[in-house]
PDB file of C-alpha atoms in Angstrom:
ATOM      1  CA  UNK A  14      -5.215   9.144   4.162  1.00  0.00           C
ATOM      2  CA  UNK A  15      -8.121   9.545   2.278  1.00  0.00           C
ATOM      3  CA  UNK A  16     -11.278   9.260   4.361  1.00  0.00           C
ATOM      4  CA  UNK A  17     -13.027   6.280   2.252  1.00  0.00           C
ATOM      5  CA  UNK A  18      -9.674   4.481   2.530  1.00  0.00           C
ATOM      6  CA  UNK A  19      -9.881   5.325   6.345  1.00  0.00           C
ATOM      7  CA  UNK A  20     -13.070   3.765   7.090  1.00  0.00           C
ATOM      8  CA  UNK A  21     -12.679   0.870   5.414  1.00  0.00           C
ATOM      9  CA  UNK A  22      -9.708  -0.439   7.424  1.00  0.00           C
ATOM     10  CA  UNK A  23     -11.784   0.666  10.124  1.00  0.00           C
ATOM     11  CA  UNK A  24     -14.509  -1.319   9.509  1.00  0.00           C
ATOM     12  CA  UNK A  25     -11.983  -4.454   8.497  1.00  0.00           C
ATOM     13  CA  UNK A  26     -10.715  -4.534  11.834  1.00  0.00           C
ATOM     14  CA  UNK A  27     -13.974  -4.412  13.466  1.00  0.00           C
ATOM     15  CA  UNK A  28     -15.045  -7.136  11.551  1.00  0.00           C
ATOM     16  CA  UNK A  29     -12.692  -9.414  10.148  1.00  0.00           C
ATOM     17  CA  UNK A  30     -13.169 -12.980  11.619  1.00  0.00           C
ATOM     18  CA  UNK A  31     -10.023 -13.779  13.236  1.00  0.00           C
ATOM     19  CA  UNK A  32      -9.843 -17.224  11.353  1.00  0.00           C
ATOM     20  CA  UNK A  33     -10.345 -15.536   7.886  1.00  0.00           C
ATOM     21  CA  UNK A  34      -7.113 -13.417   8.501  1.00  0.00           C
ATOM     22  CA  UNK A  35      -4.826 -16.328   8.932  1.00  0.00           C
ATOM     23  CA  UNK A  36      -5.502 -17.620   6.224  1.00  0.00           C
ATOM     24  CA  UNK A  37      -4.428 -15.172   3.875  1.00  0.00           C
ATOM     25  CA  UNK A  38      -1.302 -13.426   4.470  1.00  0.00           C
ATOM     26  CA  UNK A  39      -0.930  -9.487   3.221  1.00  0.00           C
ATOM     27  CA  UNK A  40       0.029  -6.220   4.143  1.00  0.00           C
ATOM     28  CA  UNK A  41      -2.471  -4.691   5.147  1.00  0.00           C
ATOM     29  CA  UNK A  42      -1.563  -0.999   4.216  1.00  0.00           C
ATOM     30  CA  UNK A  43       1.284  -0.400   1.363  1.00  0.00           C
ATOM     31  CA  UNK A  44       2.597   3.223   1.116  1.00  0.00           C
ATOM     32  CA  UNK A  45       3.599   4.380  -1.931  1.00  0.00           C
ATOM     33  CA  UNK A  46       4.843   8.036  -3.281  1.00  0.00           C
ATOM     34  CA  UNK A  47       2.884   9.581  -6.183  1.00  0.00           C
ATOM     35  CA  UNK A  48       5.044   8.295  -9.741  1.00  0.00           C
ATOM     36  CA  UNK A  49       6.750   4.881  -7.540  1.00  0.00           C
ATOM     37  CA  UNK A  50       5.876   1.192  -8.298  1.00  0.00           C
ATOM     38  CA  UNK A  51       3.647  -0.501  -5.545  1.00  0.00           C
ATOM     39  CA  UNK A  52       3.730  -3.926  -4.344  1.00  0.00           C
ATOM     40  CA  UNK A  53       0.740  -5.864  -3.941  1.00  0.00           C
ATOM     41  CA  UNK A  54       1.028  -8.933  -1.901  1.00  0.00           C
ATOM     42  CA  UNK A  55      -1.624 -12.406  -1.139  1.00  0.00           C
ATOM     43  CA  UNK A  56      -0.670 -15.738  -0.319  1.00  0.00           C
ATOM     44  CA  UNK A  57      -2.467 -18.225   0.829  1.00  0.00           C
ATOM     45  CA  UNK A  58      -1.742 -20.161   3.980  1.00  0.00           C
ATOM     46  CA  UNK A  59      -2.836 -23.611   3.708  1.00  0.00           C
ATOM     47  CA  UNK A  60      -2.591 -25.665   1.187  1.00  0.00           C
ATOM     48  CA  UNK A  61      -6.057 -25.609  -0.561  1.00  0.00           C
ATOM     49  CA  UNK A  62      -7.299 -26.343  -3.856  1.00  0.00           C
ATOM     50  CA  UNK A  63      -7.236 -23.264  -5.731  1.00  0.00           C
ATOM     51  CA  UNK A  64      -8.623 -22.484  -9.268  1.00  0.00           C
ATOM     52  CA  UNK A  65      -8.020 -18.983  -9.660  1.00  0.00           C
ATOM     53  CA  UNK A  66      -6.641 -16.029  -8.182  1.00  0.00           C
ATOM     54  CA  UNK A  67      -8.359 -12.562  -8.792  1.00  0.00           C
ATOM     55  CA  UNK A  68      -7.344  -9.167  -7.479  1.00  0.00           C
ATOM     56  CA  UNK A  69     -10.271  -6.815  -7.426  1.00  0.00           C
ATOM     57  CA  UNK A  70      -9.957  -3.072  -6.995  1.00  0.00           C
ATOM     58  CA  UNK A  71     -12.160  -1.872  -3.977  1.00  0.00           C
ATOM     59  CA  UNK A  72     -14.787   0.824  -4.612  1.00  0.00           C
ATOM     60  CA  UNK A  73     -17.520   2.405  -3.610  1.00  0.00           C
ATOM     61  CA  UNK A  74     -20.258   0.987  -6.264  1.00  0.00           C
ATOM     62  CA  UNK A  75     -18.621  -1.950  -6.879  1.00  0.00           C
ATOM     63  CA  UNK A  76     -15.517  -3.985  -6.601  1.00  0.00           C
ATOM     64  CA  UNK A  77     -13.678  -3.807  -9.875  1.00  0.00           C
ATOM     65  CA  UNK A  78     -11.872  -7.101 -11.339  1.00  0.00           C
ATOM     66  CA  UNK A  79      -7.665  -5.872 -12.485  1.00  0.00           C
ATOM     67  CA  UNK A  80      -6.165  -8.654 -13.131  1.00  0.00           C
ATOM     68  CA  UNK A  81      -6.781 -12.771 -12.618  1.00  0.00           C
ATOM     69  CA  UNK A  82      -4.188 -16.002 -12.345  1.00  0.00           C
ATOM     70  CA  UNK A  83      -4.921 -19.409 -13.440  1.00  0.00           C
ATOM     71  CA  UNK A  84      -3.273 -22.546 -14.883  1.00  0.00           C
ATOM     72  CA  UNK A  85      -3.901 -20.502 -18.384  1.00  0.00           C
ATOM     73  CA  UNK A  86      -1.634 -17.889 -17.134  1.00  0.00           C
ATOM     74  CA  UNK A  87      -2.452 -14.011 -16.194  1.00  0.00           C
ATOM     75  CA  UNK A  88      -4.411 -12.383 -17.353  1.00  0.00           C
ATOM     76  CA  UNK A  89      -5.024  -8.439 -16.894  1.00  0.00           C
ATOM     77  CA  UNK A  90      -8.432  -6.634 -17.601  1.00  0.00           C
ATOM     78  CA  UNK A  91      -7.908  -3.697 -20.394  1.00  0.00           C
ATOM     79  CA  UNK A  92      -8.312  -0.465 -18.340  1.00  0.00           C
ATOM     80  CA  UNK A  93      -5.814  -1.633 -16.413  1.00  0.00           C
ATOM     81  CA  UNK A  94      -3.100  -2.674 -18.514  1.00  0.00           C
ATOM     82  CA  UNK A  95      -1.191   0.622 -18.496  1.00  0.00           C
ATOM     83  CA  UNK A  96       0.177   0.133 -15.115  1.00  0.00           C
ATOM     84  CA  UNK A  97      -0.787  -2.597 -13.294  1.00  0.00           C
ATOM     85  CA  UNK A  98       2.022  -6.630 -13.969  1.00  0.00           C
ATOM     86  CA  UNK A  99       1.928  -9.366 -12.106  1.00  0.00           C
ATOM     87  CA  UNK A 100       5.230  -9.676  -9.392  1.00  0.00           C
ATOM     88  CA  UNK A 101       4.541 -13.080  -8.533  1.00  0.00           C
ATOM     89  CA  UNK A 102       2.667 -15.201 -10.292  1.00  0.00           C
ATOM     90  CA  UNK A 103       1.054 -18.497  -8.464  1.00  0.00           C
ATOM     91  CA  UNK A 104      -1.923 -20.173  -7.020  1.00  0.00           C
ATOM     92  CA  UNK A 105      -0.632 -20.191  -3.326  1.00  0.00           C
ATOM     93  CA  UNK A 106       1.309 -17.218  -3.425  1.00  0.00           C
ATOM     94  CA  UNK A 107       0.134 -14.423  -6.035  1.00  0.00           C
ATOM     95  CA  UNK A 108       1.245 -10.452  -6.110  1.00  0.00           C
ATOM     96  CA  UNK A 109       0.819  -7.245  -8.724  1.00  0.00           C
ATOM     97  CA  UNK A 110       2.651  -4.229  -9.263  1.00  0.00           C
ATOM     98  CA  UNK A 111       1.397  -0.796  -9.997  1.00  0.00           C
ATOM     99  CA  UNK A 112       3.625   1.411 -12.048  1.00  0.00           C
ATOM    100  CA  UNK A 113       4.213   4.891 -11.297  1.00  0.00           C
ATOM    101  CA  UNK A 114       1.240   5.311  -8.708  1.00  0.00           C
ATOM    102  CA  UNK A 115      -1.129   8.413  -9.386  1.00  0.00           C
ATOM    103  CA  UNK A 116      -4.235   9.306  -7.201  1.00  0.00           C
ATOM    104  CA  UNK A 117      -6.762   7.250  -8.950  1.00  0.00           C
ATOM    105  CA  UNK A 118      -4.648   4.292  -7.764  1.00  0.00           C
ATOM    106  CA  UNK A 119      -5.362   5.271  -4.025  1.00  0.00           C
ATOM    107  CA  UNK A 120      -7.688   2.421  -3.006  1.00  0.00           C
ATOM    108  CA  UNK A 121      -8.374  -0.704  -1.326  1.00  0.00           C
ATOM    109  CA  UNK A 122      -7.293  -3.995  -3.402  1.00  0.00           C
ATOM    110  CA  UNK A 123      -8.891  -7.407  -2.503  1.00  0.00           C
ATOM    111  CA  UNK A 124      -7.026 -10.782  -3.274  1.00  0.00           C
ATOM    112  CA  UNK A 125      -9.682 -13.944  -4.243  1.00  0.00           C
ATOM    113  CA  UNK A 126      -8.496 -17.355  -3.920  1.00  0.00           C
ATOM    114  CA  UNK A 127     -11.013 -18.984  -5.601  1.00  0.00           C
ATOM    115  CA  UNK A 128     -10.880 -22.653  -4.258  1.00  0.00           C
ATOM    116  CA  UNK A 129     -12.509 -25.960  -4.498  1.00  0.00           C
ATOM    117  CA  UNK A 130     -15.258 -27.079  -2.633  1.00  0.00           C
ATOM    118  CA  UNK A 131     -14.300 -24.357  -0.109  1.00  0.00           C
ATOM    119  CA  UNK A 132     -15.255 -21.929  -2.531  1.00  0.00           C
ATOM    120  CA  UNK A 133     -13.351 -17.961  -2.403  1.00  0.00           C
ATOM    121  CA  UNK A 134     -10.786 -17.397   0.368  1.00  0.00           C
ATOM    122  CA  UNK A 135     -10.329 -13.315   0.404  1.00  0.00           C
ATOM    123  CA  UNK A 136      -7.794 -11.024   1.804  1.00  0.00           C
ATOM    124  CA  UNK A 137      -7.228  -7.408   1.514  1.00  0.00           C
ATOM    125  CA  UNK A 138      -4.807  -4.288   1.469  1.00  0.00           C
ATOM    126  CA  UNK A 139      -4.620  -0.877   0.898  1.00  0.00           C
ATOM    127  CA  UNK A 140      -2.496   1.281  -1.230  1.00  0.00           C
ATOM    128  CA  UNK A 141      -2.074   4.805   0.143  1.00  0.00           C
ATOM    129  CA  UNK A 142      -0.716   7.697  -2.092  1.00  0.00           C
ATOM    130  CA  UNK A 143       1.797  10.046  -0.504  1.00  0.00           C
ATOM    131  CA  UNK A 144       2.637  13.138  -2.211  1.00  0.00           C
ATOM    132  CA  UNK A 145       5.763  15.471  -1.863  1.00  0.00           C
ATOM    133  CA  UNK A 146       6.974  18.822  -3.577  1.00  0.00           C
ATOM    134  CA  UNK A 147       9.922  21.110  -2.805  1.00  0.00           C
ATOM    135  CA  UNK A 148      11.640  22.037  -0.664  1.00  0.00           C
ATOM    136  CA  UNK A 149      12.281  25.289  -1.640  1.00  0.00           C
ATOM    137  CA  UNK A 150      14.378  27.440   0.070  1.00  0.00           C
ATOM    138  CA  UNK A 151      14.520  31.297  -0.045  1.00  0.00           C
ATOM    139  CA  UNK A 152      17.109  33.817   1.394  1.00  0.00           C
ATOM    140  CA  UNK A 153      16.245  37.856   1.715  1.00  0.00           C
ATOM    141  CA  UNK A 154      17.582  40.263   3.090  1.00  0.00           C
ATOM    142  CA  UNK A 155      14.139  42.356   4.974  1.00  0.00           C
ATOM    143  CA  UNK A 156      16.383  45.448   5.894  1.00  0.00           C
ATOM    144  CA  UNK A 157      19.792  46.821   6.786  1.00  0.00           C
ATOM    145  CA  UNK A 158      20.175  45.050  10.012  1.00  0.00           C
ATOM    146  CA  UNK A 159      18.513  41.656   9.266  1.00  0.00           C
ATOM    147  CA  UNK A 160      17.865  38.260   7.436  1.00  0.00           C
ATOM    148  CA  UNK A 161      15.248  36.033   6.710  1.00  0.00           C
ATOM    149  CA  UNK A 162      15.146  32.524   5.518  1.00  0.00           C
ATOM    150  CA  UNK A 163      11.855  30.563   4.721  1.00  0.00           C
ATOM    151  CA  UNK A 164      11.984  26.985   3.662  1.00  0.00           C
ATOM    152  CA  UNK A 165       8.749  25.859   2.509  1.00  0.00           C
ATOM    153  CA  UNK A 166       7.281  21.927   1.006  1.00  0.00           C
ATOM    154  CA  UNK A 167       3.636  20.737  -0.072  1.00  0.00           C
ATOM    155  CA  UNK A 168       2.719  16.900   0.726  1.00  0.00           C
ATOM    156  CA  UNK A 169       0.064  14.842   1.572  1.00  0.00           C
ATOM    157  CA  UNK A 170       0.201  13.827   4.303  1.00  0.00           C
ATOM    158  CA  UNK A 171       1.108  17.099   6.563  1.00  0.00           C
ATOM    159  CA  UNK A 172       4.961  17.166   5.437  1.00  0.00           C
ATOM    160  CA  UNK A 173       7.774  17.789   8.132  1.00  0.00           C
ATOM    161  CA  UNK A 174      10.082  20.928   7.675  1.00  0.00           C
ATOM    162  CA  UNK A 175      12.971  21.631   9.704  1.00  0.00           C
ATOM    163  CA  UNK A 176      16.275  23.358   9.321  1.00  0.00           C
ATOM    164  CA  UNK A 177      19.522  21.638   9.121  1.00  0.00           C
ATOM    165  CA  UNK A 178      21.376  23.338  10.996  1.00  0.00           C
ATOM    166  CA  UNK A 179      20.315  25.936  13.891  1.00  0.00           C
ATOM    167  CA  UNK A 180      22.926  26.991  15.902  1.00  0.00           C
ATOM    168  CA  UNK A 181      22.768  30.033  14.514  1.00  0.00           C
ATOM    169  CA  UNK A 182      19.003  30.947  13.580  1.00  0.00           C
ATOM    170  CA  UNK A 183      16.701  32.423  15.618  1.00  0.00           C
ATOM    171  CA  UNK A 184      13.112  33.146  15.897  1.00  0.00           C
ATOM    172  CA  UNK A 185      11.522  30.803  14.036  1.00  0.00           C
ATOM    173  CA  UNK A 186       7.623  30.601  12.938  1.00  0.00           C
ATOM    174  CA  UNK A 187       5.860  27.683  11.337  1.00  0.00           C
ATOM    175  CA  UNK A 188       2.191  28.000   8.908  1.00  0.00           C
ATOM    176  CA  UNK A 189       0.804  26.292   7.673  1.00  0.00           C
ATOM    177  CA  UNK A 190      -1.981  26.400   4.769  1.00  0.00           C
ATOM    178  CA  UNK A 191      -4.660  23.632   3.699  1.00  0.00           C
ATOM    179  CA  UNK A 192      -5.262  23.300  -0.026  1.00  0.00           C
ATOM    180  CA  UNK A 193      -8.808  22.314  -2.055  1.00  0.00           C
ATOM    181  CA  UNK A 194      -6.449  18.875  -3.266  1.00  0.00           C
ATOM    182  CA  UNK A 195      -5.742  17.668   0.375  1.00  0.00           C
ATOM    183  CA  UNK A 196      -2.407  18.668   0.449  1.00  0.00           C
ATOM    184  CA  UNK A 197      -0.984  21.105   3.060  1.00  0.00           C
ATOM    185  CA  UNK A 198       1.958  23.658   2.488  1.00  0.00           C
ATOM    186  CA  UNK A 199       4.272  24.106   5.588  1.00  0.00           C
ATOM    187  CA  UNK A 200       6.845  27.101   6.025  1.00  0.00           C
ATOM    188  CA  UNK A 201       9.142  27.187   8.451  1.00  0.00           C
ATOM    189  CA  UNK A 202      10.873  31.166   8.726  1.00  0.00           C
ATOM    190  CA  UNK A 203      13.779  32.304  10.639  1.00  0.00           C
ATOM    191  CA  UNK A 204      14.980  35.495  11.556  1.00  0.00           C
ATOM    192  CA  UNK A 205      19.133  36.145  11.272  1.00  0.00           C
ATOM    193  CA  UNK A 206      20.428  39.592  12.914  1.00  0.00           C
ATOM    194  CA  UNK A 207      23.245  40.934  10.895  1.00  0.00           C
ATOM    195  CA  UNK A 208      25.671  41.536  13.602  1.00  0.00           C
ATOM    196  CA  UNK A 209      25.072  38.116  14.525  1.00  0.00           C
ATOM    197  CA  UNK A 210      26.685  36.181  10.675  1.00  0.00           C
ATOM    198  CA  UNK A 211      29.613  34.408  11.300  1.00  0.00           C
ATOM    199  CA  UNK A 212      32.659  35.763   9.870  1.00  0.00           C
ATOM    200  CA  UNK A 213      33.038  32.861   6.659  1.00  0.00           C
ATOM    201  CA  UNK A 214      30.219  32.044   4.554  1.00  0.00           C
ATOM    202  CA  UNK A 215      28.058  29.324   5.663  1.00  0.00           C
ATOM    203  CA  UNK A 216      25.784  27.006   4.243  1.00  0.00           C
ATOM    204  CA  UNK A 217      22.067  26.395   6.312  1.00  0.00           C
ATOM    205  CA  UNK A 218      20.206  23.191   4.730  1.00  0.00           C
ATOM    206  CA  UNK A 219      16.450  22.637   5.029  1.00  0.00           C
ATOM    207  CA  UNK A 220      14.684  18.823   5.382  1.00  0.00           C
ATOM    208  CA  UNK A 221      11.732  17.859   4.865  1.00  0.00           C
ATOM    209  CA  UNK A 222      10.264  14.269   5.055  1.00  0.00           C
ATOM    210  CA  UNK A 223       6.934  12.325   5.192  1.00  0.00           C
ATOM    211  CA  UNK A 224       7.237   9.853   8.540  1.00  0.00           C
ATOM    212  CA  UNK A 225       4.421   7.924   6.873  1.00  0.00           C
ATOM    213  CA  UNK A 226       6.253   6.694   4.071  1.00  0.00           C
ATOM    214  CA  UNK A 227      10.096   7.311   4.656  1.00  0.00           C
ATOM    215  CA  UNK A 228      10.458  10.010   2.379  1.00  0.00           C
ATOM    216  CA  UNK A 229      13.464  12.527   2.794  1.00  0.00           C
ATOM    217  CA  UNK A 230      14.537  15.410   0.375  1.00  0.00           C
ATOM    218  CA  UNK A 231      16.692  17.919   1.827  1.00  0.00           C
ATOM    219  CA  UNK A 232      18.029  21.234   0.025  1.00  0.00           C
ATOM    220  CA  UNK A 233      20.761  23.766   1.336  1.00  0.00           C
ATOM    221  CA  UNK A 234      22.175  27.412   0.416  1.00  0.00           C
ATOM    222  CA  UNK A 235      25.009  29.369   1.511  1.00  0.00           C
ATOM    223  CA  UNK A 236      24.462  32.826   3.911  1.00  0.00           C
ATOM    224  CA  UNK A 237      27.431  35.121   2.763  1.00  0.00           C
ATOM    225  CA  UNK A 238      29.756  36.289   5.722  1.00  0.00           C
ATOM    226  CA  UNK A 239      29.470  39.000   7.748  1.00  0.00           C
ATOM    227  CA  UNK A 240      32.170  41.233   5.888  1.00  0.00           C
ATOM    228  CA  UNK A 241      30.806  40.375   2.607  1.00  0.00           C
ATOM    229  CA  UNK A 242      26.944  40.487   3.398  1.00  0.00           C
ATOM    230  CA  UNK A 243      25.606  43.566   1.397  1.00  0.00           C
ATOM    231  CA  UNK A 244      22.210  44.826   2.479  1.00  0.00           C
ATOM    232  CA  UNK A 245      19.190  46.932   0.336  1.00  0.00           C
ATOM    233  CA  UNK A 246      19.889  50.959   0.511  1.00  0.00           C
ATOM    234  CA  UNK A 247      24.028  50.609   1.259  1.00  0.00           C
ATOM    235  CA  UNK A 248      25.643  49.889  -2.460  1.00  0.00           C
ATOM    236  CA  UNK A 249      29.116  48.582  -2.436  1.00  0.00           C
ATOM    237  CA  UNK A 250      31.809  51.219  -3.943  1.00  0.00           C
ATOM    238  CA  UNK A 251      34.790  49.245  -6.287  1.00  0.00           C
ATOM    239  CA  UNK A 252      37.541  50.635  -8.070  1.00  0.00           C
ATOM    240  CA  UNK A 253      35.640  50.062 -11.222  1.00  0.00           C
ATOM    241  CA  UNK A 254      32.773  52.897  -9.819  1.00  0.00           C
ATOM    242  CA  UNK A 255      35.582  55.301  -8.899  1.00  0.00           C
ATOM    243  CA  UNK A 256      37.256  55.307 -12.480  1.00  0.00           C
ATOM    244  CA  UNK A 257      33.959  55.708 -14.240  1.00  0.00           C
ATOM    245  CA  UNK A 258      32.462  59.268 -13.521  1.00  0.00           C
ATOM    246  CA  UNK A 259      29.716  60.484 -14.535  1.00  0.00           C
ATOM    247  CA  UNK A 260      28.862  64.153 -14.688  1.00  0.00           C
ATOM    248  CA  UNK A 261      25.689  64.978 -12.910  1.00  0.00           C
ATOM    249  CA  UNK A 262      24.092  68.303 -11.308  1.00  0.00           C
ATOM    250  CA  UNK A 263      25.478  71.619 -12.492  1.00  0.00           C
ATOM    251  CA  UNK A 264      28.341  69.762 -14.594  1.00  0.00           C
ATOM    252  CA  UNK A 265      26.232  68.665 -16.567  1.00  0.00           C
ATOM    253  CA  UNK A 266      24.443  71.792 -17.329  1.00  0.00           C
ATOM    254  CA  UNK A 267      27.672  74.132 -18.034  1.00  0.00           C
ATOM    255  CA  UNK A 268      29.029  71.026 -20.315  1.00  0.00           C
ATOM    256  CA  UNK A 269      25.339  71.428 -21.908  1.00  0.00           C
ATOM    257  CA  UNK A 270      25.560  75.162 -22.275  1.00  0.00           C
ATOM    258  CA  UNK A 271      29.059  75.153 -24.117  1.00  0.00           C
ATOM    259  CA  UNK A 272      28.071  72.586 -26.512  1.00  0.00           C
ATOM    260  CA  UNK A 273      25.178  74.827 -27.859  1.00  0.00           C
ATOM    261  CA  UNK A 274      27.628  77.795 -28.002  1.00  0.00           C
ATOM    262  CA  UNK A 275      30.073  76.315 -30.029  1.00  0.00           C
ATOM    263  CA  UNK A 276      27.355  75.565 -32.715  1.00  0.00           C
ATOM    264  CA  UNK A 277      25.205  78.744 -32.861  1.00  0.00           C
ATOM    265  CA  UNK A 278      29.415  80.220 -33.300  1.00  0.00           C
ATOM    266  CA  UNK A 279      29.702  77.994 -36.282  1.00  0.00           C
ATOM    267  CA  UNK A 280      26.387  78.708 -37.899  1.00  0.00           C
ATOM    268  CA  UNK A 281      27.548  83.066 -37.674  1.00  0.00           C
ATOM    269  CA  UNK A 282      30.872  82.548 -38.967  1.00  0.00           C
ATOM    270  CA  UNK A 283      29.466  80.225 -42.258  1.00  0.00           C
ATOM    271  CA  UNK A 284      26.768  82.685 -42.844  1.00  0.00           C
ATOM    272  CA  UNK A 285      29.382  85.796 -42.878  1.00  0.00           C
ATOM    273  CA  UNK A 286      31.865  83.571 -44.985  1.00  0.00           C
ATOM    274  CA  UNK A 287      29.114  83.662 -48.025  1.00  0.00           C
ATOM    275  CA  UNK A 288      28.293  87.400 -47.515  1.00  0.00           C
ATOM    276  CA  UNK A 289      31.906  87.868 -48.217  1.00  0.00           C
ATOM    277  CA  UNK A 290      31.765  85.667 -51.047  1.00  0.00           C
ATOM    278  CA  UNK A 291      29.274  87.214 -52.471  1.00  0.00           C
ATOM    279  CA  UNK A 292      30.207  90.638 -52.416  1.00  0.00           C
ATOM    280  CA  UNK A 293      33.067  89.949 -54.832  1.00  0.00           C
ATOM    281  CA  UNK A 294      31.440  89.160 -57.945  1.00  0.00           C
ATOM    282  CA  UNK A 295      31.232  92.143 -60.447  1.00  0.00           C
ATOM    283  CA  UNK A 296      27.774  93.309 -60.904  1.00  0.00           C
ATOM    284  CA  UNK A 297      28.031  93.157 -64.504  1.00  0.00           C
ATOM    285  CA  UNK A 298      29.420  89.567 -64.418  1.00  0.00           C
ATOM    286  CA  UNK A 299      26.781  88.494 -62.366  1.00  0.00           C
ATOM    287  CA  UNK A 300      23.707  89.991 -64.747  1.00  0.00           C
ATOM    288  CA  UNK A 301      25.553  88.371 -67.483  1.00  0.00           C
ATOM    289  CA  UNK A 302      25.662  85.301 -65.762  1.00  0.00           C
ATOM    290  CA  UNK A 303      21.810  85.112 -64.990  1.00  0.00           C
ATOM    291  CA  UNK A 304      21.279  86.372 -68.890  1.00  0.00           C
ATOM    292  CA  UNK A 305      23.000  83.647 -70.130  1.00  0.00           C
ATOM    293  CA  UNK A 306      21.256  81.103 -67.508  1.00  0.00           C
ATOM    294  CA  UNK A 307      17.828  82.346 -68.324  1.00  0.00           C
ATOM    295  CA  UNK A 308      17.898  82.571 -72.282  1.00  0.00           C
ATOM    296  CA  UNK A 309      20.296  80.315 -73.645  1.00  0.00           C
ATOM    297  CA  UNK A 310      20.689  80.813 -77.262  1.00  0.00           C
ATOM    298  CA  UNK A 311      22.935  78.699 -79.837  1.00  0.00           C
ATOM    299  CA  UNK A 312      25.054  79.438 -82.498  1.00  0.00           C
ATOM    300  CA  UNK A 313      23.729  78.187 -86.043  1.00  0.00           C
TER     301      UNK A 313
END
């Protein structure tokens, strides 16, 4: 609860005159989690003469007028038209909702019954913001011989984490860590020895909940069996590894070594091929040949 929130339902309780709270009926703290509706409630317990009903939105300069009820009808102020609807609308018996609650809507609300002659008639409640993320749950396997799971969720206030199932975890560690927002991220870790997974796969689940406002989320994954668990450093050998073999070491360097003979065999055998060639052209052929290439002449 946020600490301005906190000390002013201290201070209500210190001095609200016991007659004044009978005569308005409301709750005096609504919890609500961060994106639900709230429910504001104020009704008036004796019959009285009223004019007007006004909720004002408690702060620390000044209360702030949302919304007003009269014989005209209701009546909500502009910067708080995005969210905020009258429930129930009446003299006696008057309520607002807030849609989808964010932080700024974390406050004190005050209910006005604005009567004649008695004049205003006030009660008030408090809307408190709880926040929730997660869980989130993560499975690794730290060495050969051992597993750890951490479950982890961030809420305001301090959320609860526990596991599931724990017949058969072990060692577990909780930590917590405060952030700059008010909310606080708590990890619960267990430690699984491999020797010690059952023999079928099985699935641990992780819950978290907020006992201040009733909220539960819970999510779960499955630890592979014993037989099947595979751990870092140990790779599993299938049939498809054993067909596909790959040379490595000194196979690959004689397979290497008799590629490059093969070609520098072909390059000797082409170049002796042409020699040969060569050779066999008269040399009187061939001087004719060039003649006739380098000074072409033509028949008139």
């Amino acid at each position: 609860m946020a600490p301005a929130l906190h000390n002013y339902l201290f201070i209500q309780l210190i001095v609200l005159p016991e007659g004044l709270s009978q005569l308005v009926r409301t709750q005096q703290v609504v919890t609500a989690t961060l994106g639900e509706d709230a429910v504001l409630n104020c009704e008036l317990m004796k019959a009285k003469d009223v004019r007007q009903v006004t909720w004002q939105k408690v702060t620390a300069e000044a209360n702030e007028n949302v919304a007003t009820y009269s014989k005209q009808g209701p009546d909500v102020n502009l910067p708080f038209q995005r969210n905020v609807e009258f429930e129930d609308e009446g003299l006696q018996n008057c309520s607002i909702i807030i849609r989808g609650v964010s932080r700024g809507d974390e406050s004190c609300y005050k209910c006005l019954f604005n009567t004649f002659p008695d004049g205003p008639i006030s009660g008030t409640t408090c809307l408190q913001i709880n926040e929730l993320y997660g869980p989130s749950l993560l499975i690794t396997q730290t060495n050969n011989s051992h597993t750890t799971l951490s479950c982890s969720a961030t809420g305001r206030p301090v959320p609860t984490v526990t596991w599931e199932d724990t017949e058969i975890l072990e060692n577990s560690t909780m930590a917590n860590v405060t952030h700059l927002n008010g909310t606080v991220t708590v990890t619960i870790t267990s430690t699984l020895a491999a020797f010690s997974l059952p023999d079928k796969d099985t699935r641990v689940g992780c819950m978290v909940s907020l006992f201040s406002g009733g909220v539960t989320k819970n999510v779960s994954m499955v630890i592979p069996a014993r037989t099947h668990a595979s751990f870092p450093g140990v790779p599993e050998v299938t049939d498809g590894d054993r067909i596909s073999v790959k040379p490595t070491g000194i196979g690959a360097v004689m397979g290497s070594l008799c590629f490059i003979a093969v070609c520098c065999g072909t390059v000797v055998l082409w170049c002796k091929l042409r020699n040969t060639t060569r050779s066999q052209i008269p040399a009187g052929n061939e001087q004719e040949q060039q003649l006739s290439t380098v000074n072409p002449q033509r028949d008139d």
